[in-house]
Short mmCIF file of C-alpha atoms in Angstrom, two decimals:
data_model
loop_
_atom_site.label_atom_id
_atom_site.label_comp_id
_atom_site.label_asym_id
_atom_site.label_seq_id
_atom_site.Cartn_x
_atom_site.Cartn_y
_atom_site.Cartn_z
CA MET B 14 243.35 292.75 -56.13
CA GLN B 15 246.49 290.89 -57.30
CA THR B 16 248.29 294.36 -57.87
CA HIS B 17 247.61 295.21 -54.40
CA LEU B 18 248.59 291.53 -52.81
CA ALA B 19 251.69 292.19 -54.65
CA ILE B 20 252.34 295.91 -53.03
CA GLN B 21 251.51 294.44 -49.69
CA ASP B 22 254.09 291.55 -50.16
CA ASP B 23 256.83 294.07 -51.22
CA GLU B 24 256.14 295.99 -48.39
CA MET B 25 256.27 293.06 -45.89
CA TRP B 26 259.75 291.92 -47.40
CA TYR B 27 261.07 295.56 -46.96
CA VAL B 28 259.80 295.58 -43.23
CA ILE B 29 261.50 291.99 -43.04
CA THR B 30 264.70 292.82 -44.74
CA ASP B 31 265.14 296.55 -43.61
CA ILE B 32 263.51 298.51 -41.20
CA PRO B 33 259.70 299.13 -39.90
CA MET B 34 257.70 301.42 -42.43
CA LYS B 35 257.81 305.22 -41.41
CA ILE B 36 254.94 307.04 -42.01
CA LEU B 37 256.05 310.30 -43.78
CA LYS B 38 254.41 313.64 -45.38
CA ALA B 39 255.33 316.41 -47.64
CA ASN B 40 256.68 319.27 -45.66
CA ILE B 41 256.22 321.94 -48.48
CA ALA B 42 257.64 324.42 -46.39
CA VAL B 43 261.28 323.40 -46.35
CA ALA B 44 262.61 322.49 -50.05
CA ILE B 45 265.19 320.24 -50.77
CA THR B 46 267.36 320.76 -53.85
CA GLU B 47 265.76 321.30 -57.06
CA GLY B 48 262.27 322.11 -55.27
CA ALA B 49 261.48 318.67 -53.98
CA PRO B 50 259.54 318.96 -50.46
CA TYR B 51 261.30 317.63 -47.25
CA ARG B 52 259.63 314.91 -45.74
CA MET B 53 259.16 314.26 -42.08
CA GLU B 54 256.86 311.72 -39.78
CA LYS B 55 253.55 312.00 -39.89
CA PRO B 56 251.94 312.49 -36.83
CA GLN B 57 249.69 309.01 -35.78
CA GLU B 58 246.45 311.59 -35.77
CA GLU B 59 246.53 312.31 -39.40
CA TRP B 60 247.09 308.89 -40.44
CA THR B 61 244.90 307.46 -42.94
CA ASN B 62 243.48 303.59 -42.55
CA GLU B 63 246.22 302.60 -45.27
CA ASP B 64 249.00 304.45 -42.89
CA LYS B 65 247.83 301.89 -39.88
CA ARG B 66 248.30 299.11 -42.24
CA LYS B 67 251.79 299.86 -43.36
CA ALA B 68 252.50 300.72 -39.72
CA ASN B 69 251.82 297.55 -38.20
CA LEU B 70 253.53 295.56 -41.02
CA ASN B 71 256.28 295.25 -38.34
CA ASN B 72 254.03 293.39 -35.89
CA VAL B 73 252.33 291.51 -38.66
CA ALA B 74 255.52 289.91 -39.81
CA LYS B 75 256.91 289.29 -36.00
CA ASP B 76 253.98 287.46 -35.59
CA ILE B 77 254.05 285.07 -38.98
CA LEU B 78 257.59 284.27 -38.08
CA TYR B 79 256.68 283.67 -34.40
CA LYS B 80 254.45 281.10 -35.84
CA THR B 81 256.22 279.59 -38.15
CA LEU B 82 259.28 278.41 -35.51
CA ASP B 83 259.71 275.99 -32.86
CA LYS B 84 260.21 276.37 -29.14
CA VAL B 85 264.08 276.38 -29.25
CA THR B 86 264.40 278.54 -32.31
CA PHE B 87 261.72 280.79 -30.66
CA SER B 88 263.67 281.18 -27.44
CA LYS B 89 266.53 282.13 -29.51
CA ILE B 90 264.96 285.11 -31.23
CA LYS B 91 262.41 286.14 -28.80
CA MET B 92 264.62 289.64 -27.18
CA CYS B 93 264.40 291.10 -30.92
CA ARG B 94 262.70 293.76 -31.50
CA ILE B 95 261.80 294.49 -34.83
CA THR B 96 261.64 292.01 -37.84
CA LYS B 97 264.76 292.76 -39.41
CA GLU B 98 266.60 291.91 -36.25
CA ILE B 99 264.37 288.49 -36.48
CA TRP B 100 265.49 287.65 -40.19
CA GLU B 101 269.34 288.23 -39.39
CA LYS B 102 269.23 285.93 -36.08
CA LEU B 103 267.68 283.39 -38.53
CA ILE B 104 269.88 283.74 -41.16
CA GLN B 105 272.89 283.41 -38.69
CA LEU B 106 271.08 279.99 -37.17
CA CYS B 107 270.72 278.51 -40.20
CA GLU B 108 273.99 278.78 -41.89
CA ARG B 109 275.31 277.61 -38.62
CA ASN B 110 273.32 274.65 -38.87
CA GLU B 111 274.54 273.98 -42.37
CA ILE B 112 277.88 274.47 -41.15
CA THR B 113 277.62 272.06 -38.27
CA LYS B 114 275.75 269.49 -40.61
CA GLU B 115 278.96 269.59 -43.24
CA ASN B 116 281.25 269.13 -40.01
CA LYS B 117 279.25 266.33 -38.57
CA LEU B 118 278.45 264.35 -41.67
CA PRO B 119 281.84 262.64 -42.50
CA VAL B 120 281.93 261.71 -38.54
CA VAL B 121 278.82 259.78 -38.90
CA VAL B 122 280.23 258.32 -42.15
CA GLN B 123 283.22 256.87 -40.32
CA LYS B 124 281.00 255.82 -37.50
CA PHE B 125 278.52 253.68 -40.18
CA ASP B 126 281.72 252.22 -42.37
CA ASN B 127 283.32 251.18 -38.94
CA ILE B 128 280.28 249.55 -37.48
CA LYS B 129 280.86 245.83 -36.18
CA MET B 130 278.83 244.24 -33.16
CA LYS B 131 280.75 244.00 -29.95
CA ILE B 132 281.45 241.27 -27.85
CA GLY B 133 278.62 240.30 -25.61
CA GLU B 134 276.52 242.58 -27.31
CA SER B 135 272.66 241.15 -28.45
CA MET B 136 271.82 241.43 -32.04
CA ASN B 137 268.69 243.77 -31.00
CA GLU B 138 271.36 245.95 -29.08
CA TYR B 139 273.63 245.82 -32.57
CA ASP B 140 270.46 246.40 -34.46
CA ARG B 141 269.60 249.55 -32.49
CA ARG B 142 272.97 251.28 -32.78
CA VAL B 143 272.97 250.54 -36.60
CA ILE B 144 269.27 252.43 -36.95
CA ASN B 145 270.31 255.22 -35.03
CA ILE B 146 273.39 255.81 -37.11
CA ILE B 147 271.31 255.36 -40.14
CA ASN B 148 268.73 257.87 -38.76
CA GLU B 149 271.77 260.29 -38.01
CA LEU B 150 272.83 259.91 -41.55
CA ASN B 151 269.09 260.62 -42.86
CA ALA B 152 269.13 263.61 -41.00
CA LEU B 153 272.27 265.29 -42.50
CA GLY B 154 270.83 264.54 -45.98
CA LYS B 155 273.24 260.79 -46.56
CA VAL B 156 270.68 258.09 -47.68
CA TYR B 157 272.12 254.66 -48.31
CA SER B 158 270.41 252.01 -50.06
CA ASN B 159 268.83 248.87 -47.89
CA LYS B 160 271.13 246.63 -49.76
CA LYS B 161 273.94 248.49 -48.64
CA VAL B 162 272.98 248.42 -45.27
CA ALA B 163 271.89 245.09 -44.94
CA LEU B 164 275.28 244.31 -45.98
CA LYS B 165 277.02 246.35 -43.48
CA VAL B 166 274.99 244.86 -40.73
CA VAL B 167 276.02 241.37 -41.97
CA ARG B 168 279.97 242.03 -42.48
CA GLY B 169 279.83 243.91 -38.91
CA LEU B 170 278.88 240.42 -37.41
CA PRO B 171 281.39 238.24 -35.97
CA LYS B 172 282.60 235.52 -37.51
CA GLU B 173 280.92 232.92 -34.87
#
């Protein structure tokens, strides 16, 4: 049974990274070089259960991908017809997100480094600003120790 699942996984990955499977049959009447049979599309009325399963793999793969996406990402890929298009769009979106993260991190680190309590600002407001910056840093993969954050908060307080 595991061999059958491995074959299905390979077929599924093919559908995601290439094109939907075409169901073909040999046309022995037409021979190509060295007597190899010419392959032509098999009419649907001749499909076996295995042929139907393979032909449906694109729909199964699309369904799996759809169920893993949030509404925002889904809205960006819902017009794609085949799984390969969805996969390529997701790769493009993820790469763009990584580049955005890389570009945004230095800006947020600088915000953290330069944060100071403003004149007339309450301790709660200052604390909220610090927490927002810490959350941004965490989302970008940069984590500071509690000790470093506490020191930053204290150093950002006015002398009076």
